[in-house]
Amino acid sequence: MRDQLDVVPDAILAGRAADGDTAAFESLARRYGPHMRAAARRLTGSYADADDVVQEVLVQAWQQLDTLREPAAVKGWLLRLTGSRSIDLLRRRRNHASLAAADGDAPADTVSPEAGPEAAAVAGAGLESLKAALSALPEEQRRCWILKEINGQSYEEIARTLNISPASVRGRLARARTTLVREMEDWR
Amino acid sequence: MSMPNDTFECGHTIEELSLYLDTGEFPDPAHLESCPECRNGLDSLRRLAAAGGELFASDLAAAGSGNDDWMKDILANLALELRPGRSIPLRSDDPADTLSETEGSILALVRSVADSLPGAVAGKVRLDGDVTVPGSPVAVRLDLAVLFGHALMPSAASLRQDLAEALARHTELNIAAIDITITDVIEAPREEK
């Protein structure tokens, strides 16, 4: 049965999970957990935080699954929850940090001193230079870019997640992309 | 430098091109065919989008599989609470006893009967009708996925029979109808879209 659950469409699993079937819910979690973890880690900067986020999202998803109007859209819903929870965690952490010490957010990939353009050119140039450029972006632009490109969220969804207007999302995304393109093309 | 700060000489902006890539909307689509600056800008943005796709693939691979220990730990910590649903009264011989079963247990019964049919996997199950009032007519509505290669109609017919028997045996519901909707035919093992 477990094998069968792993091959059925999302809507079947989401429908069963909303009815209280924990096995179907766990199958959904296994199916989209890696994407949720990857997105949360890219946003929060660590797997420890990402795993906390994924767990919080799954608890919330279990409680709210019966409110999901379109069960087939469960993947996007889980990723939106993941984005929101990750942003919440970053805000909590910043509030905490500003009380204790001005530490700031830790991006997922800080550039180590020796990892300059030369190192990047050797090891998958595009990917490494993108990671470095991304970690150097202003925080709000970085969040917009990740929610768009890694979480696959729409402008309106990103706007709701970040509590800004869709026009601001458009602007920040464009500025993020401009900077990323420039950084990456400088390194080619 | 192929990306200016904001506005190209033609008057269009990176923001417009960025929006165009995401939505296909642009004030003057024909312009994009002829303007070398805009075309360069679009090329750069497309290369960035491809790099973004690579980053996602690399992050996804690094995150591991849903069968790894990190997910097992998370699932072990979830402690999902039960969803009992409505309370369905049962007859009792002694008037002092109040007996009932939960809607959730009946949904689980329907799922397990459907799942036991070769090639069938139950989806959402609904009990339409006032199950809290003994004897009121109830329609069972069931979504069903069927694995490719299994006959649909005989499956549905024999499933309806099995469900009627199981519900008669384990519940006191007045089953007026059993509606089975085959929502999916599953062709092959699937992966994340």
Short mmCIF file of C-alpha atoms in Angstrom, two decimals:
data_model
loop_
_atom_site.label_atom_id
_atom_site.label_comp_id
_atom_site.label_asym_id
_atom_site.label_seq_id
_atom_site.Cartn_x
_atom_site.Cartn_y
_atom_site.Cartn_z
CA MET A 1 0.00 0.00 0.00
CA ARG A 2 2.81 2.38 0.89
CA ASP A 3 4.29 1.80 -2.57
CA GLN A 4 0.95 2.60 -4.17
CA LEU A 5 0.61 5.83 -2.21
CA ASP A 6 3.97 6.88 -3.54
CA VAL A 7 2.74 6.73 -7.15
CA VAL A 8 -0.69 8.37 -6.88
CA PRO A 9 -1.31 12.03 -7.82
CA ASP A 10 -1.13 14.80 -5.24
CA ALA A 11 -4.89 15.33 -5.19
CA ILE A 12 -5.49 11.75 -4.07
CA LEU A 13 -2.97 12.07 -1.25
CA ALA A 14 -4.23 15.51 -0.21
CA GLY A 15 -7.83 14.26 -0.22
CA ARG A 16 -6.96 11.28 1.95
CA ALA A 17 -4.82 13.35 4.28
CA ALA A 18 -7.65 15.86 4.73
CA ASP A 19 -9.84 12.88 5.70
CA GLY A 20 -7.33 11.95 8.39
CA ASP A 21 -5.09 9.41 6.66
CA THR A 22 -1.66 9.90 8.20
CA ALA A 23 0.04 7.50 5.78
CA ALA A 24 -1.10 9.64 2.83
CA PHE A 25 0.08 12.77 4.60
CA GLU A 26 3.49 11.24 5.25
CA SER A 27 3.72 10.23 1.62
CA LEU A 28 3.07 13.87 0.65
CA ALA A 29 5.71 14.97 3.13
CA ARG A 30 8.25 12.58 1.63
CA ARG A 31 7.34 13.72 -1.87
CA TYR A 32 7.75 17.45 -1.31
CA GLY A 33 9.91 17.51 1.82
CA PRO A 34 13.17 17.76 -0.15
CA HIS A 35 11.90 20.77 -2.14
CA MET A 36 10.62 22.40 1.06
CA ARG A 37 13.91 21.71 2.80
CA ALA A 38 15.96 23.08 -0.11
CA ALA A 39 13.87 26.28 -0.25
CA ALA A 40 13.94 26.79 3.52
CA ARG A 41 17.65 26.21 3.65
CA ARG A 42 18.31 28.68 0.83
CA LEU A 43 16.18 31.25 2.68
CA THR A 44 17.35 30.66 6.26
CA GLY A 45 20.94 29.64 5.62
CA SER A 46 21.11 26.32 7.45
CA TYR A 47 19.65 22.84 7.39
CA ALA A 48 18.97 23.03 11.14
CA ASP A 49 16.66 25.99 10.58
CA ALA A 50 15.28 24.44 7.41
CA ASP A 51 14.30 21.26 9.25
CA ASP A 52 12.57 23.32 11.95
CA VAL A 53 10.67 25.16 9.22
CA VAL A 54 9.68 21.96 7.41
CA GLN A 55 8.40 20.46 10.65
CA GLU A 56 6.38 23.58 11.53
CA VAL A 57 4.93 23.66 8.02
CA LEU A 58 3.90 20.02 8.18
CA VAL A 59 2.15 20.53 11.51
CA GLN A 60 0.31 23.55 10.09
CA ALA A 61 -0.49 21.69 6.86
CA TRP A 62 -2.01 18.76 8.74
CA GLN A 63 -4.23 21.12 10.72
CA GLN A 64 -5.30 23.17 7.71
CA LEU A 65 -5.41 20.63 4.88
CA ASP A 66 -9.21 20.49 4.92
CA THR A 67 -9.26 24.22 4.11
CA LEU A 68 -7.27 23.68 0.91
CA ARG A 69 -9.81 24.29 -1.82
CA GLU A 70 -7.88 22.65 -4.65
CA PRO A 71 -6.17 19.44 -3.43
CA ALA A 72 -4.13 19.19 -6.63
CA ALA A 73 -2.47 22.50 -5.68
CA VAL A 74 -1.02 21.05 -2.48
CA LYS A 75 2.58 21.35 -3.65
CA GLY A 76 2.41 25.10 -4.24
CA TRP A 77 0.57 25.49 -0.94
CA LEU A 78 3.26 23.62 0.99
CA LEU A 79 5.96 25.73 -0.64
CA ARG A 80 4.11 28.97 0.15
CA LEU A 81 3.81 27.89 3.79
CA THR A 82 7.51 27.03 3.70
CA GLY A 83 8.34 30.50 2.37
CA SER A 84 6.23 32.22 5.02
CA ARG A 85 7.62 30.16 7.88
CA SER A 86 11.18 30.75 6.70
CA ILE A 87 10.61 34.51 6.54
CA ASP A 88 9.02 34.40 10.01
CA LEU A 89 12.07 32.61 11.32
CA LEU A 90 14.41 35.19 9.76
CA ARG A 91 12.40 38.04 11.31
CA ARG A 92 12.36 36.39 14.73
CA ARG A 93 16.05 35.82 14.48
CA ARG A 94 16.76 39.41 13.46
CA ASN A 95 14.68 40.78 16.33
CA HIS A 96 16.53 38.47 18.63
CA ALA A 97 19.91 39.35 17.18
CA SER A 98 19.31 43.09 17.36
CA LEU A 99 18.59 42.69 21.05
CA ALA A 100 21.70 40.65 21.68
CA ALA A 101 24.27 41.73 19.14
CA ALA A 102 24.23 43.14 15.63
CA ASP A 103 24.92 39.86 13.91
CA GLY A 104 22.66 40.08 10.89
CA ASP A 105 21.30 37.26 8.76
CA ALA A 106 23.58 34.51 7.63
CA PRO A 107 23.11 33.79 3.93
CA ALA A 108 23.30 30.20 2.76
CA ASP A 109 26.58 30.69 0.98
CA THR A 110 28.95 33.23 2.36
CA VAL A 111 31.97 33.65 0.17
CA SER A 112 35.08 32.34 1.81
CA PRO A 113 38.17 34.53 1.34
CA GLU A 114 39.90 32.11 -1.01
CA ALA A 115 36.79 31.45 -3.15
CA GLY A 116 37.19 34.33 -5.58
CA PRO A 117 36.42 34.41 -9.28
CA GLU A 118 39.24 31.93 -9.98
CA ALA A 119 37.90 29.26 -7.65
CA ALA A 120 34.42 29.80 -9.02
CA ALA A 121 35.62 29.38 -12.60
CA VAL A 122 37.00 25.96 -11.76
CA ALA A 123 34.04 24.48 -9.89
CA GLY A 124 30.87 24.95 -11.94
CA ALA A 125 31.41 28.61 -12.71
CA GLY A 126 27.79 29.60 -13.25
CA LEU A 127 26.49 27.96 -10.11
CA GLU A 128 29.22 29.15 -7.79
CA SER A 129 29.19 32.72 -9.02
CA LEU A 130 25.41 32.78 -8.72
CA LYS A 131 25.59 31.54 -5.11
CA ALA A 132 28.17 34.18 -4.25
CA ALA A 133 26.25 36.97 -5.98
CA LEU A 134 23.02 35.85 -4.33
CA SER A 135 24.51 35.91 -0.85
CA ALA A 136 25.75 39.47 -1.47
CA LEU A 137 22.29 40.81 -2.46
CA PRO A 138 20.33 43.06 -0.10
CA GLU A 139 18.21 40.79 2.08
CA GLU A 140 14.82 41.87 0.73
CA GLN A 141 15.91 41.33 -2.89
CA ARG A 142 17.42 37.96 -2.04
CA ARG A 143 14.19 36.81 -0.45
CA CYS A 144 12.15 37.88 -3.48
CA TRP A 145 14.48 36.07 -5.84
CA ILE A 146 14.47 32.82 -3.84
CA LEU A 147 10.70 32.83 -3.36
CA LYS A 148 10.34 33.28 -7.12
CA GLU A 149 13.04 30.96 -8.47
CA ILE A 150 13.27 28.26 -5.81
CA ASN A 151 9.75 28.24 -4.36
CA GLY A 152 8.10 29.01 -7.70
CA GLN A 153 5.75 31.59 -6.15
CA SER A 154 3.86 34.21 -8.16
CA TYR A 155 4.34 37.95 -7.62
CA GLU A 156 1.09 38.14 -5.69
CA GLU A 157 2.05 35.21 -3.47
CA ILE A 158 5.48 36.70 -2.78
CA ALA A 159 3.84 40.03 -1.99
CA ARG A 160 1.61 38.35 0.61
CA THR A 161 4.53 36.40 2.08
CA LEU A 162 6.70 39.51 2.47
CA ASN A 163 3.83 41.84 3.30
CA ILE A 164 4.71 44.25 0.48
CA SER A 165 2.91 45.24 -2.73
CA PRO A 166 3.19 43.22 -5.97
CA ALA A 167 4.76 46.33 -7.53
CA SER A 168 7.50 46.22 -4.90
CA VAL A 169 8.05 42.54 -5.68
CA ARG A 170 8.40 43.40 -9.37
CA GLY A 171 10.93 46.12 -8.58
CA ARG A 172 12.98 44.09 -6.13
CA LEU A 173 13.05 41.08 -8.41
CA ALA A 174 14.21 43.24 -11.32
CA ARG A 175 16.95 44.84 -9.20
CA ALA A 176 18.02 41.44 -7.89
CA ARG A 177 18.21 40.05 -11.41
CA THR A 178 20.11 43.09 -12.70
CA THR A 179 22.74 42.69 -10.00
CA LEU A 180 22.97 38.91 -10.39
CA VAL A 181 23.40 39.16 -14.16
CA ARG A 182 26.07 41.81 -13.79
CA GLU A 183 27.99 39.86 -11.14
CA MET A 184 27.84 36.65 -13.11
CA GLU A 185 28.80 38.19 -16.42
CA ASP A 186 31.74 40.00 -14.83
CA TRP A 187 33.07 36.62 -13.85
CA ARG A 188 32.82 34.96 -17.21
CA MET B 1 28.45 45.50 -19.50
CA SER B 2 25.21 44.24 -20.97
CA MET B 3 22.98 45.41 -18.11
CA PRO B 4 22.54 49.13 -17.54
CA ASN B 5 21.31 50.37 -14.22
CA ASP B 6 17.69 50.88 -15.04
CA THR B 7 16.48 52.21 -18.37
CA PHE B 8 17.78 51.30 -21.82
CA GLU B 9 18.35 53.94 -24.48
CA CYS B 10 15.17 52.73 -26.20
CA GLY B 11 13.25 53.78 -23.10
CA HIS B 12 12.35 50.31 -21.87
CA THR B 13 13.45 49.07 -18.46
CA ILE B 14 14.95 45.91 -17.03
CA GLU B 15 11.89 45.70 -14.82
CA GLU B 16 9.72 45.45 -17.93
CA LEU B 17 11.92 42.71 -19.39
CA SER B 18 11.99 40.86 -16.09
CA LEU B 19 8.20 41.00 -15.91
CA TYR B 20 7.97 39.92 -19.55
CA LEU B 21 9.98 36.77 -18.83
CA ASP B 22 7.69 35.84 -15.95
CA THR B 23 4.33 36.78 -17.45
CA GLY B 24 4.76 37.26 -21.22
CA GLU B 25 3.37 40.77 -20.83
CA PHE B 26 5.13 43.67 -22.55
CA PRO B 27 3.77 47.06 -23.64
CA ASP B 28 5.20 46.72 -27.16
CA PRO B 29 5.98 43.07 -28.04
CA ALA B 30 7.11 43.85 -31.61
CA HIS B 31 9.84 46.07 -30.21
CA LEU B 32 11.53 43.06 -28.60
CA GLU B 33 12.19 41.58 -32.07
CA SER B 34 14.07 44.60 -33.30
CA CYS B 35 15.80 46.25 -30.34
CA PRO B 36 19.33 44.88 -29.86
CA GLU B 37 19.56 46.26 -26.33
CA CYS B 38 16.36 44.62 -25.19
CA ARG B 39 17.38 41.37 -26.89
CA ASN B 40 20.70 41.38 -25.08
CA GLY B 41 18.97 42.11 -21.83
CA LEU B 42 16.51 39.26 -22.39
CA ASP B 43 19.36 36.90 -23.27
CA SER B 44 21.13 37.80 -20.04
CA LEU B 45 17.97 37.33 -18.00
CA ARG B 46 17.38 33.96 -19.66
CA ARG B 47 20.91 32.84 -18.83
CA LEU B 48 20.28 33.90 -15.26
CA ALA B 49 17.01 31.95 -15.22
CA ALA B 50 18.89 28.87 -16.48
CA ALA B 51 21.51 29.34 -13.75
CA GLY B 52 18.64 29.67 -11.25
CA GLY B 53 17.29 26.34 -12.49
CA GLU B 54 20.71 24.80 -11.99
CA LEU B 55 20.92 26.21 -8.48
CA PHE B 56 17.51 24.76 -7.67
CA ALA B 57 18.50 21.33 -9.04
CA SER B 58 21.72 21.42 -7.04
CA ASP B 59 19.93 22.55 -3.84
CA LEU B 60 17.28 19.89 -4.30
CA ALA B 61 19.90 17.17 -4.73
CA ALA B 62 21.78 18.45 -1.68
CA ALA B 63 18.61 18.44 0.43
CA GLY B 64 18.47 14.66 0.12
CA SER B 65 15.55 12.30 -0.35
CA GLY B 66 12.24 12.11 1.47
CA ASN B 67 13.31 8.67 2.69
CA ASP B 68 16.41 10.00 4.48
CA ASP B 69 16.87 10.24 8.23
CA TRP B 70 16.14 13.97 8.42
CA MET B 71 12.61 13.36 7.12
CA LYS B 72 12.15 10.30 9.32
CA ASP B 73 13.08 12.46 12.33
CA ILE B 74 10.63 15.16 11.30
CA LEU B 75 7.82 12.67 10.75
CA ALA B 76 8.57 10.98 14.06
CA ASN B 77 8.19 14.35 15.82
CA LEU B 78 4.93 15.34 14.15
CA ALA B 79 2.47 13.51 16.42
CA LEU B 80 -0.43 14.12 14.06
CA GLU B 81 -3.69 14.36 15.91
CA LEU B 82 -6.63 12.27 14.79
CA ARG B 83 -9.49 13.67 12.76
CA PRO B 84 -12.59 12.07 14.25
CA GLY B 85 -15.09 14.05 12.19
CA ARG B 86 -18.76 13.74 13.10
CA SER B 87 -19.96 11.38 15.80
CA ILE B 88 -22.28 8.71 14.42
CA PRO B 89 -24.74 7.20 16.93
CA LEU B 90 -25.13 3.42 17.21
CA ARG B 91 -28.06 1.45 18.63
CA SER B 92 -27.56 0.02 22.06
CA ASP B 93 -29.51 -2.67 23.88
CA ASP B 94 -29.25 -0.86 27.17
CA PRO B 95 -30.74 2.64 27.16
CA ALA B 96 -28.09 3.68 29.69
CA ASP B 97 -25.37 3.12 27.08
CA THR B 98 -24.51 5.72 24.50
CA LEU B 99 -22.62 4.14 21.64
CA SER B 100 -21.14 5.87 18.65
CA GLU B 101 -18.50 5.55 16.00
CA THR B 102 -16.53 8.34 14.39
CA GLU B 103 -16.92 9.52 10.84
CA GLY B 104 -13.14 9.26 10.55
CA SER B 105 -13.25 5.53 11.27
CA ILE B 106 -15.84 5.02 8.51
CA LEU B 107 -13.77 7.02 6.02
CA ALA B 108 -10.82 4.81 6.94
CA LEU B 109 -12.96 1.70 6.42
CA VAL B 110 -13.98 2.90 2.94
CA ARG B 111 -10.36 3.64 2.06
CA SER B 112 -9.13 0.26 3.22
CA VAL B 113 -11.82 -1.60 1.24
CA ALA B 114 -10.98 0.43 -1.89
CA ASP B 115 -7.23 0.03 -1.42
CA SER B 116 -7.56 -3.73 -1.10
CA LEU B 117 -8.88 -3.93 -4.66
CA PRO B 118 -5.89 -4.68 -6.94
CA GLY B 119 -4.77 -1.57 -8.81
CA ALA B 120 -7.06 0.80 -6.91
CA VAL B 121 -6.15 3.59 -4.51
CA ALA B 122 -8.83 5.56 -2.67
CA GLY B 123 -8.73 9.36 -2.56
CA LYS B 124 -11.15 11.69 -0.83
CA VAL B 125 -14.22 10.05 0.75
CA ARG B 126 -17.38 11.94 1.70
CA LEU B 127 -20.46 10.84 3.60
CA ASP B 128 -23.24 13.08 2.27
CA GLY B 129 -26.25 13.17 4.54
CA ASP B 130 -26.93 13.69 8.21
CA VAL B 131 -25.01 10.78 9.67
CA THR B 132 -25.76 11.99 13.21
CA VAL B 133 -29.43 11.07 12.78
CA PRO B 134 -29.98 7.28 12.77
CA GLY B 135 -31.58 5.97 9.58
CA SER B 136 -31.23 9.13 7.51
CA PRO B 137 -30.07 8.37 3.97
CA VAL B 138 -26.35 8.69 3.36
CA ALA B 139 -24.54 8.79 0.05
CA VAL B 140 -20.92 7.63 0.02
CA ARG B 141 -18.82 9.50 -2.52
CA LEU B 142 -15.37 8.21 -3.25
CA ASP B 143 -12.56 9.44 -5.49
CA LEU B 144 -10.50 6.63 -6.88
CA ALA B 145 -7.18 6.33 -8.70
CA VAL B 146 -6.69 3.21 -10.81
CA LEU B 147 -3.34 1.88 -11.89
CA PHE B 148 -2.94 1.59 -15.64
CA GLY B 149 -3.71 -1.88 -16.95
CA HIS B 150 -6.56 -2.56 -14.54
CA ALA B 151 -10.06 -2.59 -15.98
CA LEU B 152 -12.01 0.45 -14.81
CA MET B 153 -15.63 -0.61 -15.01
CA PRO B 154 -15.37 -4.07 -13.42
CA SER B 155 -13.21 -2.46 -10.72
CA ALA B 156 -15.86 0.10 -9.92
CA ALA B 157 -18.70 -2.43 -9.96
CA SER B 158 -17.01 -4.94 -7.68
CA LEU B 159 -15.79 -2.15 -5.41
CA ARG B 160 -19.34 -0.86 -5.00
CA GLN B 161 -20.38 -4.36 -3.98
CA ASP B 162 -17.49 -4.72 -1.51
CA LEU B 163 -18.19 -1.32 0.00
CA ALA B 164 -21.90 -2.04 0.44
CA GLU B 165 -21.07 -5.25 2.30
CA ALA B 166 -18.40 -3.70 4.49
CA LEU B 167 -20.58 -0.72 5.41
CA ALA B 168 -23.53 -3.01 6.21
CA ARG B 169 -21.30 -5.14 8.42
CA HIS B 170 -19.47 -2.39 10.30
CA THR B 171 -21.98 0.47 10.43
CA GLU B 172 -25.69 1.13 10.86
CA LEU B 173 -25.75 3.78 8.17
CA ASN B 174 -28.66 3.81 5.73
CA ILE B 175 -26.56 3.81 2.56
CA ALA B 176 -28.65 5.30 -0.23
CA ALA B 177 -25.92 5.44 -2.86
CA ILE B 178 -22.26 4.70 -3.44
CA ASP B 179 -20.77 7.03 -6.03
CA ILE B 180 -17.30 6.23 -7.27
CA THR B 181 -15.46 8.79 -9.38
CA ILE B 182 -12.33 7.55 -11.09
CA THR B 183 -10.26 10.72 -10.97
CA ASP B 184 -6.95 9.35 -12.15
CA VAL B 185 -5.46 6.58 -14.22
CA ILE B 186 -1.87 6.15 -13.12
CA GLU B 187 0.48 5.27 -15.94
CA ALA B 188 3.94 5.04 -14.42
CA PRO B 189 5.94 5.82 -11.32
CA ARG B 190 5.93 9.56 -10.94
CA GLU B 191 8.41 12.07 -9.66
CA GLU B 192 8.11 15.64 -8.55
CA LYS B 193 6.93 17.84 -11.40
#
